[in-house]
Coordinates of C-alpha atoms and ligand atoms in Angstrom, one line a residue:
X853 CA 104.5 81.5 103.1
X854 CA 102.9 78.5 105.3
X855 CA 100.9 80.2 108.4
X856 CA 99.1 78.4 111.6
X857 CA 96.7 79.8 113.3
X858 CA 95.8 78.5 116.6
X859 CA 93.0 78.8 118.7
X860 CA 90.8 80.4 116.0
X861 CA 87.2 81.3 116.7
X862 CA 84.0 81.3 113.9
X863 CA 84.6 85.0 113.7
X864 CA 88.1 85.4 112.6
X865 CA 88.1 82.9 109.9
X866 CA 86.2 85.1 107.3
X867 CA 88.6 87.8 108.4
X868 CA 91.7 85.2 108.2
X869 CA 90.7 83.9 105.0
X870 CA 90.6 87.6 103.2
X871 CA 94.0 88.3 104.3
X872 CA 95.4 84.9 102.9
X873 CA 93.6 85.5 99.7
X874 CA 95.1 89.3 99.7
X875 CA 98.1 88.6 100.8
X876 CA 98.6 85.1 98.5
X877 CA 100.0 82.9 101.7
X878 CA 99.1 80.0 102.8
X879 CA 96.7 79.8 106.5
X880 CA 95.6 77.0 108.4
X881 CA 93.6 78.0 111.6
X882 CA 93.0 75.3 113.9
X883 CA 90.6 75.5 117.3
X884 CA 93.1 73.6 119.6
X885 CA 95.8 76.5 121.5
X886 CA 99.9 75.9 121.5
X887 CA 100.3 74.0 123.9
X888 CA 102.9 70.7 124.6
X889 CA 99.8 68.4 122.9
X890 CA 99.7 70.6 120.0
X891 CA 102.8 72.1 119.3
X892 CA 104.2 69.6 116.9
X893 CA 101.0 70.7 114.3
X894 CA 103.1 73.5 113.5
X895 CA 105.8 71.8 111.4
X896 CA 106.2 72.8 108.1
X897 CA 104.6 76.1 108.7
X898 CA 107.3 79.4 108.6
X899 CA 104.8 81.0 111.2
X900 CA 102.4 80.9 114.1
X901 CA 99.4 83.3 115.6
X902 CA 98.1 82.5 118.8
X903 CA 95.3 84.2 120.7
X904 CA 94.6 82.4 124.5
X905 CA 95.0 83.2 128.2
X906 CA 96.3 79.6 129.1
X907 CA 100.1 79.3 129.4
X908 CA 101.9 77.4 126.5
X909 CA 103.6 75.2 128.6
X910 CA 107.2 74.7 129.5
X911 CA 110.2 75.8 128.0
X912 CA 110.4 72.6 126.0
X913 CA 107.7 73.5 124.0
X914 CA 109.6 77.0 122.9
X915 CA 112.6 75.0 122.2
X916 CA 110.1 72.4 120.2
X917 CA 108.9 75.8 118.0
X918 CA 112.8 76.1 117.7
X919 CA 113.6 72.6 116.1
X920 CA 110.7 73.6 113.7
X921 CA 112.3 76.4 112.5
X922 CA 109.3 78.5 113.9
X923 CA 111.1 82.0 114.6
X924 CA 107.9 84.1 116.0
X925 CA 105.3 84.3 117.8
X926 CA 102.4 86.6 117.0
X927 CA 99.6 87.2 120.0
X928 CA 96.0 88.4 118.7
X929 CA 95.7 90.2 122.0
X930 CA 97.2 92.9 124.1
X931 CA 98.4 90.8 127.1
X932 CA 101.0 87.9 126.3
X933 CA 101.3 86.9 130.0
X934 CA 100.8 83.5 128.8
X935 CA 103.9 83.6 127.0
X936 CA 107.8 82.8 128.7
X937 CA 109.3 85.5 127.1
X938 CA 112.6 84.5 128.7
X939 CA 112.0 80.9 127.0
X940 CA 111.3 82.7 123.4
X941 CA 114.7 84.9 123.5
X942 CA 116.4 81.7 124.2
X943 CA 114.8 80.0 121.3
X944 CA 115.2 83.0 119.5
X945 CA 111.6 83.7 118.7
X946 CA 110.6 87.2 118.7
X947 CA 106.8 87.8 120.4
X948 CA 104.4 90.6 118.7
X949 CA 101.0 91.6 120.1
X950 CA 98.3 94.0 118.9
X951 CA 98.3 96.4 121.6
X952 CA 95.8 98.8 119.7
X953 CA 93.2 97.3 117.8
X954 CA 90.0 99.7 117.7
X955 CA 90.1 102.3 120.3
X956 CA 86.9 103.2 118.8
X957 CA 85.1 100.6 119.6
X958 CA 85.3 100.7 123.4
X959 CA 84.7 104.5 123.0
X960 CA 81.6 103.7 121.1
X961 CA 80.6 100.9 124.0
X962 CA 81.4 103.5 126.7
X963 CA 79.3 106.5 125.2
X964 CA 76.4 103.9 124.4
X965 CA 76.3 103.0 128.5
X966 CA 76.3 106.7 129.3
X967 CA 73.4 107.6 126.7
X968 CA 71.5 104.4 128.4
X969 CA 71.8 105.5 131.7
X970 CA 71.3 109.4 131.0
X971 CA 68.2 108.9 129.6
X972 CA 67.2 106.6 131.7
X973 CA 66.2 103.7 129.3
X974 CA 66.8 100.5 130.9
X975 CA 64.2 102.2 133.7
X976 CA 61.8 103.2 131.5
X977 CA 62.1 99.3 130.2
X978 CA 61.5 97.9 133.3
X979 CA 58.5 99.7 134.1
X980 CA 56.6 99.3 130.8
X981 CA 57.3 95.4 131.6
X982 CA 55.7 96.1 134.9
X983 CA 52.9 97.3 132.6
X984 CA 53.6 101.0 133.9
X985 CA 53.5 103.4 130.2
X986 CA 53.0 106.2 132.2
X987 CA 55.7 109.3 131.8
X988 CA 57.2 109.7 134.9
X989 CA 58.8 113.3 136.6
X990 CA 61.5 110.9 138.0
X991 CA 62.9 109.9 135.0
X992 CA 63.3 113.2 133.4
X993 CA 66.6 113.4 132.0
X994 CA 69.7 116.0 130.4
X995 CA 70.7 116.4 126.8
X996 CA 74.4 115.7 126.5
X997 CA 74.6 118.9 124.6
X998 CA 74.5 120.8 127.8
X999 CA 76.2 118.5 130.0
X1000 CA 80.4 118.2 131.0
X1001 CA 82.2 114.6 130.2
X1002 CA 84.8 113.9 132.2
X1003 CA 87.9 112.3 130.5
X1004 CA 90.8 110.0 133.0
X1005 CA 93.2 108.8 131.1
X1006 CA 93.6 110.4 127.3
X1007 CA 95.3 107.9 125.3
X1008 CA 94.0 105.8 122.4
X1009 CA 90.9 104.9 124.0
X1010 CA 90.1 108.4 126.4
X1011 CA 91.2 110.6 123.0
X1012 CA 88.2 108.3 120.9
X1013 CA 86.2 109.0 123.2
X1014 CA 86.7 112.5 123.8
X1015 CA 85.8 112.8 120.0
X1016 CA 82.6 111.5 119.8
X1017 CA 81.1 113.6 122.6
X1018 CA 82.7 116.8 121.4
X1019 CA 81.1 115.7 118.3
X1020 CA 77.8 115.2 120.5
X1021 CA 78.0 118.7 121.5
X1022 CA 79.3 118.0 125.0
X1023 CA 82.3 120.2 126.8
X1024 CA 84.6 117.8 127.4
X1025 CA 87.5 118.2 130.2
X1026 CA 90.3 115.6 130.7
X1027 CA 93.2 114.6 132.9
X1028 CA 96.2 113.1 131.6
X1029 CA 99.6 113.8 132.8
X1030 CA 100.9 113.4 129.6
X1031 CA 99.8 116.4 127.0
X1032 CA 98.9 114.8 123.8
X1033 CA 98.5 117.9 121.1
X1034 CA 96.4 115.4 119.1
X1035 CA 93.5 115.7 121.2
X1036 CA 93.3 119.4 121.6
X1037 CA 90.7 119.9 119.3
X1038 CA 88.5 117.6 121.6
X1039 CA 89.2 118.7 125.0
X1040 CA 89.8 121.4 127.6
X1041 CA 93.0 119.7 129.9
X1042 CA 92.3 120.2 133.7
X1043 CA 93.5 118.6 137.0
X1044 CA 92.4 115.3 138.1
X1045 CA 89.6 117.2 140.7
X1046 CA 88.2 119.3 138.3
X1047 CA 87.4 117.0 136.2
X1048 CA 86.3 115.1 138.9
X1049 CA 84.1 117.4 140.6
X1050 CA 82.5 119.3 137.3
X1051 CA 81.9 115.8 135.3
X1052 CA 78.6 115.0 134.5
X1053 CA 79.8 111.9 133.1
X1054 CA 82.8 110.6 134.0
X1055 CA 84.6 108.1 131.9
X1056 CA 87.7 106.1 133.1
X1057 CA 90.3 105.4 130.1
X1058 CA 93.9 104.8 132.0
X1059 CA 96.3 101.6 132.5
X1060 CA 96.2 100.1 135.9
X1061 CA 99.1 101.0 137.4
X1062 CA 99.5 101.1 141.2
X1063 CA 99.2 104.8 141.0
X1064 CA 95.6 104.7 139.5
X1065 CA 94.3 101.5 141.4
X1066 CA 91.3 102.9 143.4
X1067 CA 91.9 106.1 141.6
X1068 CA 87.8 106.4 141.9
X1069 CA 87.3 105.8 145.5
X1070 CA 85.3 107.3 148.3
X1071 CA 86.4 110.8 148.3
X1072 CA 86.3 111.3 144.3
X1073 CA 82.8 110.0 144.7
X1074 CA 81.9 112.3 147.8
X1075 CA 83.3 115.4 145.6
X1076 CA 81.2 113.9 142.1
X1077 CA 78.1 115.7 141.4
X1078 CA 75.0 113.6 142.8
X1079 CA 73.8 114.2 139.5
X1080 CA 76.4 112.2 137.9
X1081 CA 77.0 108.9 136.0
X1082 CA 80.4 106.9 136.4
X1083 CA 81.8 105.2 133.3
X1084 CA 84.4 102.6 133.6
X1085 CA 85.3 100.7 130.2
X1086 CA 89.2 99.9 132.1
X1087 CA 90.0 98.5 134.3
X1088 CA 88.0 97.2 137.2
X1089 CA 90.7 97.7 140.2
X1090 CA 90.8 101.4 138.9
X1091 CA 87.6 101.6 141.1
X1092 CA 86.5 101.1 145.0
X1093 CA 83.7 98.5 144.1
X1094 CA 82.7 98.5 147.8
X1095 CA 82.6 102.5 148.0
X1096 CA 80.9 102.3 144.5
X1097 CA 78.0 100.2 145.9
X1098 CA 78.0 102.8 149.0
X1099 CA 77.8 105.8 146.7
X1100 CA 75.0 104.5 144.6
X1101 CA 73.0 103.6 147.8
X1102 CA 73.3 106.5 149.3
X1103 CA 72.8 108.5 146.1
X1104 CA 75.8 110.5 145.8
X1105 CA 76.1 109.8 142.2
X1106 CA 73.0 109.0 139.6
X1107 CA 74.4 105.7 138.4
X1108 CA 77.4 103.8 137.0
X1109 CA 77.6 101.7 133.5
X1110 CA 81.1 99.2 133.5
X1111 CA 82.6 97.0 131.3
X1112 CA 85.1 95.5 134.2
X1113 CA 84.9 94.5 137.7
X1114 CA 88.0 93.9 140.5
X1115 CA 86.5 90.5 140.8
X1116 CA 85.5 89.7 137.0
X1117 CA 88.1 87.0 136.6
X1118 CA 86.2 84.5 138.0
X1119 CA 83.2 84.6 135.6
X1120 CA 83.6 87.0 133.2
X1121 CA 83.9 85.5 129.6
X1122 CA 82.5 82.0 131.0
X1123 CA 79.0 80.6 131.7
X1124 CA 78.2 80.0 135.4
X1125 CA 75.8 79.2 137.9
X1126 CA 74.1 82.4 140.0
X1127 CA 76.7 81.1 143.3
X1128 CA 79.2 81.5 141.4
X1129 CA 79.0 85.5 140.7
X1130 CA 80.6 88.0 143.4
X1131 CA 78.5 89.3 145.8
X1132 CA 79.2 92.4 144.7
X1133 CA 78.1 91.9 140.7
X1134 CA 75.1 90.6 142.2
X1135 CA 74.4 94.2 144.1
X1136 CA 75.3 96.2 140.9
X1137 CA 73.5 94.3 138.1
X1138 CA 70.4 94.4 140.8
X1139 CA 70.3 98.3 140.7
X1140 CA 68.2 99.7 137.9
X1141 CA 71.1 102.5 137.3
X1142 CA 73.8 100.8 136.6
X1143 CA 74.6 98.8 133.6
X1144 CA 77.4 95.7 134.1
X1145 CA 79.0 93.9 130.2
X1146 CA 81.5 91.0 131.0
X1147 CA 84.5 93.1 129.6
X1148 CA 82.6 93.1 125.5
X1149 CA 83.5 96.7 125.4
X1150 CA 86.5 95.7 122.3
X1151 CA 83.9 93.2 120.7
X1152 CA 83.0 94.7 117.5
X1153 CA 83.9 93.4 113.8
X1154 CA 86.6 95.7 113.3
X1155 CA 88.3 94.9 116.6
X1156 CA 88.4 91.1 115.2
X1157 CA 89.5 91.9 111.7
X1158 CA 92.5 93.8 113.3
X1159 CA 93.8 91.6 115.8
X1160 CA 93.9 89.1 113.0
X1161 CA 95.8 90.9 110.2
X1162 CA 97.5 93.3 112.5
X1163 CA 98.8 89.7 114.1
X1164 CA 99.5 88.1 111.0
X1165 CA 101.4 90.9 109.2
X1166 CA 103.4 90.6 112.0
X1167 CA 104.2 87.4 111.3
X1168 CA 104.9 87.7 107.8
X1169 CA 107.5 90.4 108.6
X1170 CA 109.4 88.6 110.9
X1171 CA 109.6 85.7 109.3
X1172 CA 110.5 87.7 106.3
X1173 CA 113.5 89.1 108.6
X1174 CA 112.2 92.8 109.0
X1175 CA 110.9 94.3 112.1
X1176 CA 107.6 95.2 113.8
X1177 CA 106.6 98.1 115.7
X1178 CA 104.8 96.1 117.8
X1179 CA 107.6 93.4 119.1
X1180 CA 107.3 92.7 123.2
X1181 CA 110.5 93.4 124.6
X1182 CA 111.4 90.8 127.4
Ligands
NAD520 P1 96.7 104.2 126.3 O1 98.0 103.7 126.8 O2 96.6 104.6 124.8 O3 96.1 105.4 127.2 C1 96.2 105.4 128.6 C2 96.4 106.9 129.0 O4 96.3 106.9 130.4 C3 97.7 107.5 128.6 O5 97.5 108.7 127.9 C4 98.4 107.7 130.0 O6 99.2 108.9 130.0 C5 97.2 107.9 130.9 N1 97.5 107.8 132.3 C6 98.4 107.0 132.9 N2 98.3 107.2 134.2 C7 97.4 108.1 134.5 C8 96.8 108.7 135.6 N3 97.3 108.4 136.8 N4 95.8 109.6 135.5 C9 95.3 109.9 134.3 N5 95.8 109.4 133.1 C10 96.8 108.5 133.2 O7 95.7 103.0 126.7 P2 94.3 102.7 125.9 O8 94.5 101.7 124.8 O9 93.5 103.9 125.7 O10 93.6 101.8 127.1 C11 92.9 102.5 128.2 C12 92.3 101.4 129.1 O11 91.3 100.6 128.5 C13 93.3 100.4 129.7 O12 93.1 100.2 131.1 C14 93.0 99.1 128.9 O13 93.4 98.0 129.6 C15 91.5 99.3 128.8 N6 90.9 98.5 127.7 C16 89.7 97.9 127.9 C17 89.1 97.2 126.9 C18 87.7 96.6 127.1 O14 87.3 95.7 126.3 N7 86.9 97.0 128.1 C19 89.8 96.9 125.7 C20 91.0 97.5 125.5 C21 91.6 98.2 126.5

């Protein structure tokens, strides 16, 4: 089978390349995305991967993939916003995406924030550059062994990461209001203030859905423990960013580490000039205890690896006729 890859970065290629070798297929991966100027590089292929946040175009350009026989589309990604997915059941192309690629690896990114700020290492950094070695009583800090983690949202991502600080030696409460059996060896289930109120650390792991936007907001952080670290590897609407900056000036929690922001669109994943940053990242990255990442948390070698052959099994199966468990229903 002849496979196109668009939009292909350095690091997938090793990982593309494997899986043709493996699998005995034919890849091409190109750097240009589908869109109307490249669509037409896809004939004589039986399938396409894409991975990009720009739209494809109009609906010509599905009907285009149509006249080229092309009968899916396989996103590297979760989101597949960029794709007309009325357009593609017209055409008759069927749209996977990888909607769980290494849970793990934003656990991992989340627990290594916490461990930062908990013992108090980017401080202790800063002070030594001041030319300040000295220990200080102000940075004395907690084992995690004796401290409570706080689990919202216990799916893929909250149940990873509810592992590895059980594994740490932590107690670990959660709130989901789904029961997952899976996780039971991992956690102790409890309502949304409990965990709230008794979490040392608390980690954020849920969807953004209007019933958890602001979900972390000025009361949750007037009941949190003053003592407390907020971790958010989410989604960045699924906290107050105004209250946040208001609770870590007026110390009512110890610090926050966050892989997303409500305003991160705008220069997240780009290079810009100091203007163009939100007045707000600008407060938070300022603050020696709290830790800001441009939305990296999913950016490990094994994430990569699986949103390419998770995407391009995909598209082998469909274009071999059978089905995929992870087909986006329009
Ligand atoms: P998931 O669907 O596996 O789990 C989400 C869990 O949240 C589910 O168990 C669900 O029942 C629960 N939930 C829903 N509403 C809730 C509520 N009101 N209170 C408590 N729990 C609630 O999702 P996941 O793959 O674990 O992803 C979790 C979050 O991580 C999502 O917001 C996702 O967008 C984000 N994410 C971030 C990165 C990154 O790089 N930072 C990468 C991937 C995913």
């Amino acid at each position: 089978m002849k496979l196109l890859m668009y939009s292909v970065r350095d690091a997938e290629k090793p990982f593309a390349t494997a899986w043709a070798e493996k699998n005995g297929h034919e890849l091409k991966t190109i750097d240009q995305p589908l869109t109307a100027d490249t669509v037409d590089l896809a004939a004589g292929f039986d399938g396409v991967s894409i991975q990009q946040t720009e739209g494809l175009g109009d609906t010509a350009v599905y009907a285009k993939l149509a006249s080229l026989g092309i009968k899916q589309l396989a996103a590297r990604m979760v989101g597949v916003d960029m794709i007309d997915l009325a357009a593609c059941k017209q055409n008759g192309i069927t749209v996977t995406n990888v909607p769980v690629y290494s849970p793990r690896a934003i656990a991992e990114m989340g627990v290594s924030q916490a461990m930062y700020l908990l013992r108090r290492v980017g401080e202790f950094n800063a002070r030594m550059k001041d030319g300040d070695f000295r220990w200080s009583d102000d940075l004395i800090s907690n084992e995690i062994y004796n401290l409570t983690v706080g689990i919202i949202g216990l799916g893929n991502i909250g149940g990873a990461t509810a592992q590895i600080y059980k594994a740490l030696g932590a107690r670990v409460l959660a709130y989901d209001p789904f029961y997952n059996v899976e996780y039971e060896p991992f956690v102790e289930y409890a309502d949304f203030e409990t965990v709230v109120k008794s979490a040392d650390i608390l980690s954020l792991h849920t969807p953004l859905l209007p019933s958890t936007e602001n979900m972390i907001a000025a009361p949750q952080f007037a009941m949190m423990k003053d003592s407390a670290y907020l971790i958010n590897m989410a989604r960045g609407k699924l906290v107050n960013t105004a209250d946040l900056i208001s609770a870590l000036e007026e110390h009512q929690i110890a610090g926050a580490g966050v892989d997303t922001l409500s305003d991160e669109t705008s220069f997240f994943g780009k290079k810009v000039s100091p203007d163009q940053v939100s007045a707000d990242y600008k407060k938070l990255a300022a603050m020696p205890n709290v830790l800001v990442t441009p939305h990296v948390a999913f950016l490990t070698q094994t994430s990569i690896r699986n949103m390419v052959e998770i995407s391009l099994n995909d598209a082998v199966a469909i274009v071999e006729g059978r089905r995929s468990q992870n087909e986006v229903r329009s």
